[in-house]
Coordinates of C-alpha atoms (C1' of nucleotides) in Angstrom, one line a residue:
Chain A
M18 CA 13.5 -13.2 -13.6
E19 CA 14.1 -16.7 -13.8
A20 CA 17.0 -19.1 -12.5
P21 CA 20.0 -18.2 -14.0
E22 CA 21.6 -21.2 -16.7
T23 CA 25.1 -21.8 -15.6
G24 CA 28.3 -21.6 -17.5
K25 CA 26.2 -19.7 -20.4
V26 CA 27.3 -15.9 -21.3
R27 CA 24.8 -13.8 -22.5
K28 CA 23.8 -11.0 -25.1
V29 CA 22.7 -7.9 -23.6
G30 CA 19.3 -8.5 -25.8
E31 CA 18.8 -11.9 -24.1
L32 CA 19.7 -10.2 -20.6
A33 CA 17.1 -8.1 -21.4
A34 CA 14.5 -10.7 -22.0
A35 CA 15.2 -12.7 -19.1
S36 CA 15.4 -9.9 -16.9
G37 CA 12.2 -7.4 -17.9
L38 CA 14.8 -4.3 -18.3
T39 CA 15.8 -2.3 -21.8
V40 CA 18.6 -3.1 -23.4
R41 CA 19.4 0.5 -22.9
T42 CA 19.2 -0.2 -19.2
L43 CA 21.7 -2.5 -19.6
H44 CA 23.7 0.5 -21.3
Y45 CA 23.1 2.5 -18.9
Y46 CA 23.7 0.5 -16.0
E47 CA 27.2 0.5 -17.8
Q48 CA 27.4 3.4 -18.5
I49 CA 27.4 4.5 -14.3
G50 CA 29.5 1.6 -13.9
L51 CA 26.8 -0.3 -11.8
L52 CA 26.9 -3.1 -13.7
V53 CA 29.9 -3.5 -16.3
P54 CA 29.7 -7.0 -18.3
A55 CA 32.9 -9.8 -18.0
E56 CA 33.6 -9.6 -21.1
R57 CA 32.9 -8.3 -25.1
T58 CA 33.4 -10.2 -28.3
E59 CA 36.2 -8.8 -31.0
A60 CA 33.4 -6.8 -32.1
G61 CA 32.2 -4.9 -29.1
H62 CA 29.2 -7.0 -28.1
R63 CA 28.2 -7.1 -25.0
L64 CA 29.2 -11.1 -22.4
Y65 CA 27.4 -11.0 -19.3
S66 CA 28.7 -13.9 -17.4
D67 CA 27.0 -16.2 -14.6
S68 CA 27.9 -13.3 -12.1
D69 CA 27.5 -10.4 -13.5
I70 CA 23.2 -11.5 -14.2
E71 CA 23.5 -12.8 -10.4
R72 CA 24.5 -8.8 -9.7
L73 CA 21.8 -7.7 -11.7
Y74 CA 19.5 -10.1 -9.9
R75 CA 20.5 -8.3 -6.6
I76 CA 19.8 -5.1 -8.6
D77 CA 16.9 -5.6 -9.3
L78 CA 15.9 -6.3 -6.2
L79 CA 17.0 -3.5 -4.6
R80 CA 15.5 -1.1 -7.1
R81 CA 12.0 -3.5 -6.5
L82 CA 12.6 -1.5 -2.8
G83 CA 12.8 2.1 -4.1
L84 CA 16.5 2.7 -3.7
S85 CA 18.6 4.8 -6.1
L86 CA 21.0 3.1 -8.7
A87 CA 23.6 5.2 -6.1
D88 CA 22.9 3.4 -3.5
I89 CA 22.7 0.1 -5.2
G90 CA 26.7 0.0 -6.3
K91 CA 27.4 1.6 -2.5
A92 CA 25.4 -1.4 -1.0
L93 CA 27.0 -3.8 -3.7
D94 CA 30.4 -2.8 -3.5
D95 CA 31.1 -0.7 -0.2
P96 CA 31.1 -3.5 2.5
A97 CA 31.3 -0.5 5.3
W98 CA 27.9 0.1 3.6
N99 CA 25.0 -0.3 6.1
L100 CA 22.2 -1.7 4.2
K101 CA 19.6 -1.0 6.5
A102 CA 20.5 2.3 7.8
A103 CA 19.5 3.1 4.3
L104 CA 16.8 1.6 4.3
G105 CA 15.9 3.5 7.3
A106 CA 16.1 6.8 6.0
H107 CA 14.9 5.5 2.6
V108 CA 11.0 4.2 4.8
R109 CA 11.4 7.8 6.4
E110 CA 11.7 9.0 3.2
L111 CA 8.7 7.5 2.1
E112 CA 6.6 8.6 5.1
R113 CA 7.2 12.2 4.3
R114 CA 5.9 11.4 0.5
L115 CA 3.3 8.9 1.4
D116 CA 1.9 12.3 4.2
Q117 CA 2.0 15.1 1.4
E118 CA 0.2 12.9 -1.3
R119 CA -2.6 12.0 1.2
R120 CA -3.1 15.6 1.7
L121 CA -3.1 16.3 -1.4
H122 CA -5.6 13.5 -2.6
S123 CA -7.9 14.5 0.6
R124 CA -7.6 18.4 -1.1
L125 CA -8.3 17.0 -4.8
A126 CA -11.4 14.5 -4.0
H127 CA -13.2 17.3 -1.8
L128 CA -12.7 19.4 -4.6
L129 CA -14.2 18.0 -7.3
A130 CA -16.8 16.6 -5.3
T131 CA -17.6 20.3 -4.4
L132 CA -16.8 20.9 -8.5
G133 CA -19.9 18.5 -9.4
S134 CA -21.6 19.8 -11.4
T135 CA -19.9 23.0 -13.3
H136 CA -18.7 22.8 -16.8
G137 CA -15.0 22.6 -15.6
E138 CA -13.5 25.9 -17.1
L139 CA -11.5 27.9 -14.9
T140 CA -13.9 31.0 -13.8
D141 CA -13.5 32.6 -10.9
D142 CA -16.2 31.0 -8.9
L143 CA -13.7 27.9 -9.6
L144 CA -10.6 30.2 -8.2
T145 CA -12.8 31.6 -5.0
I146 CA -13.5 27.5 -4.7
L147 CA -9.9 26.6 -4.8
E148 CA -8.8 29.2 -2.7
E149 CA -11.1 28.2 -0.2
M150 CA -10.1 24.8 -0.6
T151 CA -6.5 25.5 -0.3
M152 CA -6.8 27.0 3.0
L153 CA -8.5 24.5 4.8
D154 CA -6.6 22.9 6.7
T155 CA -8.4 21.0 9.3
N156 CA -9.0 18.1 7.2
A157 CA -8.9 14.3 8.7
Q158 CA -5.7 13.1 7.1
R159 CA -5.3 9.5 8.7
R160 CA -7.1 7.2 10.6
I161 CA -6.3 4.8 13.3
S162 CA -9.2 1.5 14.0
T163 CA -9.2 0.8 17.1
L164 CA -10.6 -2.5 18.1
V165 CA -11.3 -4.2 21.9
Y166 CA -10.2 -6.9 23.3
A167 CA -10.7 -8.5 27.0
D168 CA -7.2 -10.1 26.5
P169 CA -5.3 -7.7 24.1
E170 CA -1.9 -10.4 24.1
T171 CA -3.4 -13.5 22.2
A172 CA -5.2 -11.0 20.4
Y173 CA -1.7 -9.8 18.9
D174 CA -0.6 -12.8 18.3
F175 CA -3.2 -14.4 16.5
L176 CA -3.9 -11.4 14.1
K177 CA 0.1 -11.6 13.5
R178 CA 0.1 -15.8 13.2
V179 CA -3.8 -15.4 11.7
F180 CA -4.0 -12.6 8.9
G181 CA -0.5 -12.3 8.6
F182 CA -0.7 -8.6 9.7
G183 CA 2.5 -6.7 11.7
P184 CA 4.8 -5.5 12.4
G185 CA 3.6 -3.9 15.5
Q186 CA 4.3 -3.6 19.6
L187 CA 2.4 -4.1 22.5
T188 CA 3.0 -1.4 25.4
R189 CA 2.8 -2.9 29.0
D190 CA 2.6 -1.2 32.8
E191 CA 4.9 -1.3 35.6
A192 CA 3.7 -4.6 36.3
G193 CA 3.5 -6.2 33.0
H194 CA 0.7 -6.3 32.0
V195 CA -0.5 -5.5 28.5
V196 CA -2.7 -2.1 28.2
H197 CA -2.1 -1.2 24.1
G198 CA -1.2 -3.4 21.1
E199 CA -0.1 -1.8 18.0
L200 CA -0.1 -3.6 14.6
Q201 CA 0.7 -2.7 10.4
A202 CA -2.1 -3.4 8.9
G203 CA -2.9 -2.4 5.4
D204 CA -1.9 1.1 4.7
G205 CA -2.6 2.1 8.7
V206 CA -2.0 0.5 11.9
V207 CA -5.1 -1.3 14.1
W208 CA -5.0 -0.7 17.8
L209 CA -5.8 -2.8 20.4
H210 CA -7.6 -1.4 23.3
L211 CA -8.5 -3.0 26.7
E212 CA -12.4 -3.0 27.7
S213 CA -13.0 -0.1 29.3
A214 CA -16.4 0.3 31.5
E215 CA -15.7 4.2 32.0
F216 CA -15.7 4.1 28.0
E217 CA -17.9 1.9 27.5
L218 CA -15.9 -0.3 25.3
S219 CA -16.0 -4.1 24.8
S220 CA -14.9 -6.6 23.3
P221 CA -17.4 -8.8 21.1
R222 CA -16.9 -11.5 22.9
S223 CA -18.3 -10.0 26.3
L224 CA -21.4 -8.4 24.3
G225 CA -22.3 -11.6 22.0
A226 CA -22.3 -8.5 18.9
A227 CA -20.1 -6.2 17.1
T228 CA -20.5 -3.0 16.6
A229 CA -18.4 -1.8 13.7
C230 CA -15.6 -4.4 11.4
V231 CA -12.8 -4.2 9.5
S232 CA -12.2 -5.1 5.6
V233 CA -9.1 -4.9 4.2
L234 CA -8.2 -5.1 0.3
V235 CA -5.7 -8.0 -0.5
D236 CA -3.9 -8.6 -3.6
D237 CA -5.0 -12.0 -3.4
V238 CA -8.2 -13.2 -1.5
D239 CA -8.2 -17.0 -2.3
G240 CA -4.6 -17.1 -1.2
H241 CA -5.3 -15.3 2.2
F242 CA -8.6 -17.4 2.7
E243 CA -6.3 -20.3 2.7
R244 CA -4.5 -19.6 5.0
T245 CA -6.9 -17.9 7.6
K246 CA -8.9 -21.5 6.8
R247 CA -5.4 -23.0 7.5
N248 CA -5.2 -21.0 10.8
G249 CA -8.0 -22.0 12.3
A250 CA -9.9 -18.9 12.1
L251 CA -13.9 -19.5 12.2
I252 CA -15.1 -18.3 8.7
V253 CA -18.4 -16.6 8.4
Y254 CA -18.3 -17.3 4.6
P255 CA -15.3 -18.4 2.3
P256 CA -14.5 -15.9 -0.9
R257 CA -17.3 -15.1 -2.9
D258 CA -17.9 -12.3 -6.0
Q259 CA -20.4 -9.8 -4.4
P260 CA -22.8 -8.2 -5.9
Y261 CA -20.9 -4.9 -5.0
G262 CA -18.1 -5.8 -7.2
Y263 CA -15.9 -7.1 -4.8
R264 CA -14.2 -10.3 -4.4
E265 CA -14.8 -11.3 -0.6
Y266 CA -14.5 -13.3 2.6
S267 CA -15.3 -12.9 6.0
A268 CA -13.8 -14.5 9.3
R269 CA -14.1 -13.9 12.8
D270 CA -10.4 -13.2 15.0
C271 CA -10.4 -14.7 18.4
E272 CA -12.7 -12.3 20.3
G273 CA -15.8 -12.6 17.5
H274 CA -14.8 -9.0 16.2
L275 CA -15.8 -9.7 12.1
W276 CA -13.2 -8.7 9.6
S277 CA -13.7 -9.2 5.6
F278 CA -10.5 -9.2 3.2
M279 CA -11.5 -8.5 -0.2
K280 CA -10.4 -7.1 -3.7
A281 CA -11.7 -5.0 -6.0
I282 CA -13.2 -7.4 -9.1
D283 CA -10.9 -6.3 -12.5
Chain B
M171 CA 0.9 35.2 0.1
E172 CA -0.2 38.4 1.1
A173 CA -2.6 40.7 -1.1
P174 CA -1.1 42.5 -3.6
E175 CA -1.0 46.5 -3.0
T176 CA -2.5 48.0 -6.1
G177 CA -1.2 50.3 -8.6
K178 CA 2.5 49.1 -7.4
V179 CA 4.8 47.6 -10.2
R180 CA 7.5 45.1 -8.4
K181 CA 10.3 43.7 -9.4
V182 CA 11.3 40.5 -9.0
G183 CA 13.4 40.1 -6.0
E184 CA 10.9 41.9 -4.5
L185 CA 8.0 39.5 -5.9
A186 CA 10.2 36.5 -5.1
A187 CA 10.2 37.3 -1.2
A188 CA 6.5 38.2 -1.2
S189 CA 6.1 34.7 -2.9
G190 CA 7.7 32.3 -1.0
L191 CA 9.5 31.5 -5.0
T192 CA 12.8 32.1 -5.7
V193 CA 14.6 34.9 -8.4
R194 CA 15.4 31.8 -10.2
T195 CA 12.0 30.3 -10.4
L196 CA 10.0 33.1 -11.6
H197 CA 13.0 33.4 -14.4
Y198 CA 11.9 29.8 -14.8
Y199 CA 8.1 30.9 -15.6
E200 CA 9.2 33.7 -18.1
Q201 CA 11.2 31.6 -20.0
I202 CA 8.6 29.3 -20.6
G203 CA 6.4 31.7 -21.5
L204 CA 3.5 31.0 -18.1
L205 CA 4.7 34.0 -16.6
V206 CA 6.0 37.2 -18.6
P207 CA 6.6 40.6 -16.8
A208 CA 4.9 43.2 -18.5
E209 CA 7.3 45.8 -18.2
R210 CA 11.4 46.0 -18.6
T211 CA 13.2 49.0 -17.5
E212 CA 16.2 50.9 -19.5
A213 CA 18.6 48.0 -18.3
G214 CA 16.5 45.0 -18.2
H215 CA 15.1 44.6 -15.4
R216 CA 11.3 43.1 -15.4
L217 CA 8.7 45.0 -13.7
Y218 CA 5.6 43.0 -12.5
S219 CA 2.3 44.4 -13.3
D220 CA -0.7 43.8 -10.9
S221 CA -1.9 42.0 -12.9
D222 CA 0.9 39.8 -12.9
I223 CA 1.2 39.2 -9.7
E224 CA -2.4 38.0 -9.7
R225 CA -1.3 35.4 -12.6
L226 CA 1.4 34.6 -10.4
Y227 CA -1.1 33.7 -7.3
R228 CA -3.2 31.4 -9.2
I229 CA -0.3 29.8 -10.2
D230 CA 0.7 28.9 -7.1
L231 CA -2.5 27.6 -5.7
L232 CA -2.7 25.3 -9.3
R233 CA 1.0 24.1 -8.2
R234 CA -0.4 23.3 -4.6
L235 CA -3.0 21.1 -5.9
G236 CA 0.1 19.0 -7.8
L237 CA -0.8 20.0 -11.5
S238 CA 2.1 20.3 -14.3
L239 CA 3.4 23.6 -15.3
A240 CA 2.2 23.2 -19.2
D241 CA -1.3 22.3 -17.9
I242 CA -1.2 25.5 -15.5
G243 CA -0.5 26.9 -18.9
K244 CA -3.0 25.7 -20.7
A245 CA -5.6 26.3 -17.5
L246 CA -4.7 29.9 -17.7
D247 CA -4.6 30.5 -21.6
D248 CA -7.0 28.2 -23.2
P249 CA -10.4 28.6 -22.7
A250 CA -11.3 24.8 -24.3
W251 CA -9.4 23.4 -21.8
N252 CA -11.5 21.9 -19.1
L253 CA -10.2 21.7 -15.5
K254 CA -11.9 19.6 -14.0
A255 CA -11.0 17.0 -16.6
A256 CA -7.5 17.6 -15.8
L257 CA -7.8 17.1 -12.2
G258 CA -9.7 13.5 -13.3
A259 CA -7.1 12.6 -14.7
H260 CA -4.5 14.2 -11.9
V261 CA -6.5 12.5 -8.9
R262 CA -6.0 8.5 -10.9
E263 CA -2.9 9.6 -11.8
L264 CA -2.0 9.9 -7.7
E265 CA -3.6 7.4 -6.6
R266 CA -2.2 4.8 -9.0
R267 CA 0.8 6.4 -7.5
L268 CA -0.3 6.7 -4.1
D269 CA -1.0 2.3 -4.1
Q270 CA 2.6 1.9 -5.3
E271 CA 3.8 3.7 -2.8
R272 CA 1.3 2.0 0.3
R273 CA 2.8 -1.7 -0.8
L274 CA 5.7 -0.5 -0.9
H275 CA 5.8 0.8 2.0
S276 CA 4.2 -2.5 3.9
R277 CA 7.3 -4.9 2.6
L278 CA 9.3 -1.9 3.6
A279 CA 8.3 -2.0 7.2
H280 CA 7.7 -5.9 7.2
L281 CA 11.8 -6.0 6.1
L282 CA 13.6 -3.2 8.4
A283 CA 11.2 -5.1 11.4
T284 CA 12.5 -8.6 10.0
L285 CA 16.2 -7.4 9.5
G286 CA 16.0 -6.4 13.2
S287 CA 18.4 -7.3 15.2
T288 CA 21.5 -7.6 12.0
H289 CA 23.8 -5.6 11.8
G290 CA 22.9 -4.1 8.4
E291 CA 25.6 -4.9 5.3
L292 CA 24.5 -7.1 2.8
T293 CA 25.0 -10.6 3.2
D294 CA 23.4 -13.5 1.5
D295 CA 20.9 -14.1 4.5
L296 CA 19.7 -10.4 3.7
L297 CA 19.5 -11.2 0.6
T298 CA 17.2 -14.2 1.5
I299 CA 15.0 -12.4 3.8
L300 CA 15.0 -9.2 0.8
E301 CA 14.0 -12.0 -1.8
E302 CA 11.3 -13.9 0.0
M303 CA 10.1 -10.0 1.3
T304 CA 9.5 -9.3 -2.2
M305 CA 7.6 -12.1 -3.4
L306 CA 5.7 -12.1 -0.7
D307 CA 2.1 -10.3 -2.1
T308 CA -0.7 -11.7 0.0
N309 CA 0.2 -8.5 1.9
A310 CA -3.2 -6.8 3.2
Q311 CA -3.0 -3.1 0.6
R312 CA -6.1 -0.6 2.4
R313 CA -7.7 -1.3 5.0
I314 CA -11.7 0.1 5.2
S315 CA -13.4 0.9 9.2
T316 CA -16.6 -0.6 8.3
L317 CA -19.4 1.3 11.6
V318 CA -22.8 0.0 12.1
Y319 CA -25.3 2.1 12.4
A320 CA -29.1 1.6 13.1
D321 CA -29.6 4.1 11.0
P322 CA -27.0 5.4 8.2
E323 CA -29.1 8.3 6.6
T324 CA -28.9 10.1 9.4
A325 CA -25.1 8.7 10.8
Y326 CA -24.3 9.8 6.9
D327 CA -25.4 13.6 7.1
F328 CA -24.0 13.9 11.2
L329 CA -20.6 12.0 10.4
K330 CA -20.6 15.0 7.3
R331 CA -22.2 18.0 9.2
V332 CA -20.4 17.5 12.9
F333 CA -16.8 15.9 11.7
G334 CA -16.2 17.6 7.7
F335 CA -15.7 13.6 6.6
G336 CA -16.7 13.4 3.0
P337 CA -17.0 12.9 -0.2
G338 CA -19.1 10.2 0.1
Q339 CA -22.4 9.1 -1.0
L340 CA -25.6 7.0 0.3
T341 CA -26.6 3.1 -2.3
R342 CA -30.3 2.7 -1.8
D343 CA -32.6 -0.7 -2.5
E344 CA -34.9 -0.5 -5.2
A345 CA -37.7 0.4 -2.2
G346 CA -35.2 4.3 -1.3
H347 CA -34.1 2.5 2.2
V348 CA -30.0 2.7 2.5
V349 CA -28.4 -0.3 2.6
H350 CA -24.9 1.5 2.6
G351 CA -23.2 4.4 3.3
E352 CA -19.3 6.0 2.4
L353 CA -17.3 8.4 3.4
Q354 CA -14.3 9.8 2.7
A355 CA -12.3 10.1 6.2
G356 CA -8.5 11.0 6.2
D357 CA -6.7 9.0 4.9
G358 CA -9.3 6.6 3.5
V359 CA -12.7 5.8 3.5
V360 CA -15.0 5.1 6.0
W361 CA -18.7 2.7 5.5
L362 CA -21.9 2.8 7.3
H363 CA -23.6 -1.2 7.7
L364 CA -26.6 -1.5 8.9
E365 CA -27.7 -3.5 11.4
S366 CA -27.2 -6.7 11.3
A367 CA -29.1 -10.1 12.7
E368 CA -27.0 -12.8 10.6
F369 CA -23.3 -11.1 10.9
E370 CA -24.6 -10.3 14.6
L371 CA -23.9 -6.5 14.2
S372 CA -25.7 -4.0 16.6
S373 CA -25.5 -0.4 16.5
P374 CA -23.1 1.2 20.2
R375 CA -27.1 2.7 20.8
S376 CA -29.0 -1.2 20.7
L377 CA -25.8 -2.6 23.0
G378 CA -25.0 0.2 25.7
A379 CA -21.5 0.0 24.1
A380 CA -19.5 0.2 21.7
T381 CA -16.3 -2.5 20.8
A382 CA -14.5 -0.7 18.3
C383 CA -13.5 3.4 18.0
V384 CA -12.2 5.1 15.3
S385 CA -9.2 8.0 15.4
V386 CA -8.6 10.3 13.3
L387 CA -5.4 12.5 12.7
V388 CA -6.1 15.7 12.2
D389 CA -4.2 19.0 11.8
D390 CA -5.4 21.4 14.1
V391 CA -7.2 19.3 16.5
D392 CA -8.7 22.4 18.9
G393 CA -10.0 24.1 15.7
H394 CA -11.7 20.6 15.4
F395 CA -12.8 20.4 19.0
E396 CA -14.3 24.0 18.4
R397 CA -16.5 23.1 14.8
T398 CA -17.4 19.8 16.5
K399 CA -19.0 21.1 19.6
R400 CA -20.6 24.1 18.1
N401 CA -22.4 21.5 15.8
G402 CA -23.7 19.7 19.1
A403 CA -22.0 16.3 19.5
L404 CA -21.0 15.2 22.7
I405 CA -18.1 15.5 24.2
V406 CA -16.4 12.4 26.4
Y407 CA -13.1 15.0 26.7
P408 CA -12.5 18.3 25.7
P409 CA -8.9 18.6 23.7
R410 CA -5.5 17.5 26.1
D411 CA -1.9 16.7 26.0
Q412 CA -2.0 13.2 26.6
P413 CA 1.2 11.2 28.0
Y414 CA 1.3 8.8 24.9
G415 CA 2.7 12.0 22.6
Y416 CA -0.8 12.8 21.3
R417 CA -2.8 15.7 21.5
E418 CA -6.3 14.7 21.9
Y419 CA -10.1 15.1 22.5
S420 CA -12.7 12.9 22.4
A421 CA -16.7 12.7 21.0
R422 CA -19.4 10.8 20.4
D423 CA -21.8 10.8 17.3
C424 CA -25.8 10.5 17.1
E425 CA -25.3 6.5 18.2
G426 CA -23.0 6.9 20.0
H427 CA -20.2 5.0 18.5
L428 CA -17.0 6.9 20.2
W429 CA -14.1 9.1 17.3
S430 CA -11.2 10.5 19.0
F431 CA -9.1 13.8 16.7
M432 CA -5.8 13.7 17.7
K433 CA -2.9 15.2 16.6
A434 CA 1.5 14.0 17.8
I435 CA 3.0 16.5 19.6
D436 CA 5.5 17.8 18.1
Chain C
dT210 C1' 33.4 54.0 -3.4
dT211 C1' 30.9 49.0 -1.0
dG212 C1' 27.1 46.7 -1.3
dC213 C1' 22.5 44.8 -3.2
dT214 C1' 20.0 43.4 -6.8
dC215 C1' 19.3 42.7 -11.4
dC216 C1' 21.2 40.4 -16.0
dT217 C1' 21.8 35.9 -19.5
dC218 C1' 24.0 32.1 -20.2
dA219 C1' 24.6 27.0 -19.2
dC220 C1' 25.6 23.2 -17.0
dG221 C1' 23.4 19.6 -13.6
dT222 C1' 19.6 16.5 -11.5
dC223 C1' 18.0 11.3 -12.5
dA224 C1' 16.9 6.7 -15.1
dC225 C1' 16.7 6.6 -18.7
dG226 C1' 13.5 6.8 -24.0
dT227 C1' 14.2 7.4 -28.5
dG228 C1' 15.7 8.6 -32.6
dA229 C1' 20.3 8.8 -36.0
dG230 C1' 23.8 6.4 -38.3
dG231 C1' 26.2 2.9 -39.0
dT232 C1' 28.3 -2.0 -38.4
dG233 C1' 28.4 -7.5 -37.5
dG234 C1' 27.0 -12.7 -37.1
dC235 C1' 23.5 -16.2 -39.6
Chain D
dT111 C1' 21.3 -10.4 -50.1
dT112 C1' 18.2 -10.3 -46.2
dG113 C1' 17.0 -9.3 -41.0
dC114 C1' 18.1 -9.0 -36.8
dT115 C1' 21.0 -7.6 -33.4
dC116 C1' 24.3 -5.3 -32.0
dC117 C1' 26.9 -0.7 -31.6
dT118 C1' 28.0 4.3 -30.3
dC119 C1' 26.7 9.4 -29.5
dA120 C1' 23.0 12.6 -28.4
dC121 C1' 19.1 14.8 -27.3
dG122 C1' 15.2 15.0 -24.0
dT123 C1' 13.0 14.7 -20.0
dC124 C1' 11.2 18.4 -15.4
dA125 C1' 11.3 22.3 -12.3
dC126 C1' 14.2 24.6 -11.2
dG127 C1' 19.5 25.0 -8.0
dT128 C1' 23.7 26.6 -8.7
dG129 C1' 26.7 29.1 -10.3
dA130 C1' 29.5 32.4 -13.4
dG131 C1' 30.9 36.9 -15.3
dG132 C1' 28.8 41.0 -15.7
dT133 C1' 25.9 45.5 -15.6
dG134 C1' 22.8 48.9 -12.8
dG135 C1' 20.9 51.9 -9.4
dC136 C1' 20.8 53.7 -4.4

DNA sequence: TTGCTCCTCACGTCACGTGAGGTGGC
DNA sequence: TTGCTCCTCACGTCACGTGAGGTGGC
């Protein structure tokens, strides 16, 4: 949405074009009392004032967060309404839905792979497969990558600052030493783990090599690269189009873990 | 749904109780022509036959895959209807939605973390934060764990067979050597990478230690453990309730990568 | 006679899309 | 006069939930 020109009233079509919404949507917002234009012409045409436009801008912002129009109305008009609480409830609802959809997706992916060569009509064979698939629930649901660090506290700050991950948290023992770290990265979480002789886990800095790496899909590979470079990470190679269909760059974190950031080309 | 008793007709209430659906739902299925009971009593009560019950079972199966009632009707009644194609379209639609929801979730999580201490009403401050949040799109979207193997082909089979991952695929060069592997594991994909001196990537078997591990959330930890054990993986420790709120067991794969399978307690 | 199940309308849901039929301003 | 925009109904969406008001069988 472009910056509103002050002092100008707009008709519904102009506002629709400027906001990317449809005329019908603006009609509807008036109908439910969410955005009632300040005036009408004699012929009944809607005239939106500056403050109407400002209000629409806020509506649009909250819509993008997935709030219902009813909740948006309350957030804008009821001073006692706690937006943070509403967003919290909303995010939990979203997580519930995501969990369901991930399960469903896992089942469907398995199913389609199993179907592989069959013709595609609903035969008894296919029904048997379906049945087994639907019952099957020893399925993996989510994946958490754990990376080993000698100094997880420094690593935590590095990953937040340089790669832009987060939110997350550090867990400490009674003595105040960090024993565990968690950071949001993409669609899930990355755990930071201490080195451990018992489990044969070491930082790449100690070993001189890594046994795993993490690739992260981002929307703007070059933008992310600029940020990483500016923040002083060791660049392994700058963004380039790879033959396997991704634009990708690669960098090391403070203890030598290899990260790559990529986006599918078209 | 329990196994249908043959030869018995059922009234709508009995069928509802047996199937876990509501009476209203069965009425609705009749209304749209999806499931019309074979008979009615003189008083107009619905009587469902064995084949009606069988049909309802199939409807229920396809519903669990997220198909619309319209598509289910076609799958059951139109012999030319290609169920596989419909499921393919459906899974792509689901992936699109998942992608959107992951982005939204990432934004909301960041936002709530930023809101942290503020009171929760919609102030100008909060609006500014919202605005920056919504614009911000250098955000990470998905994470792919890459594990390094000396012999990715054997590892691929191991992960499929022992841990139950998949579907996936192997990529080979002209000489037929595996250069890359991908396997579905939980909400995303795991890549198998060859050892590489250039990038300082080695298998844990070569190094004698690992720099990362992968945790996978499953629904049935003990069931998964039994399967893993039966298939002969090296168990690091059997399922136990951990102080950090997960029931978890841990095992090594064929090249010594450490995996743990867990579920949140309650 | 009293519960219980059964029946058929019919409205509501959420955020609009999509016409239908008609008017006002450049 | 011709387009274009504007207006107000009003139905449709998807899969039911939730009454309202009434009947039939044990």
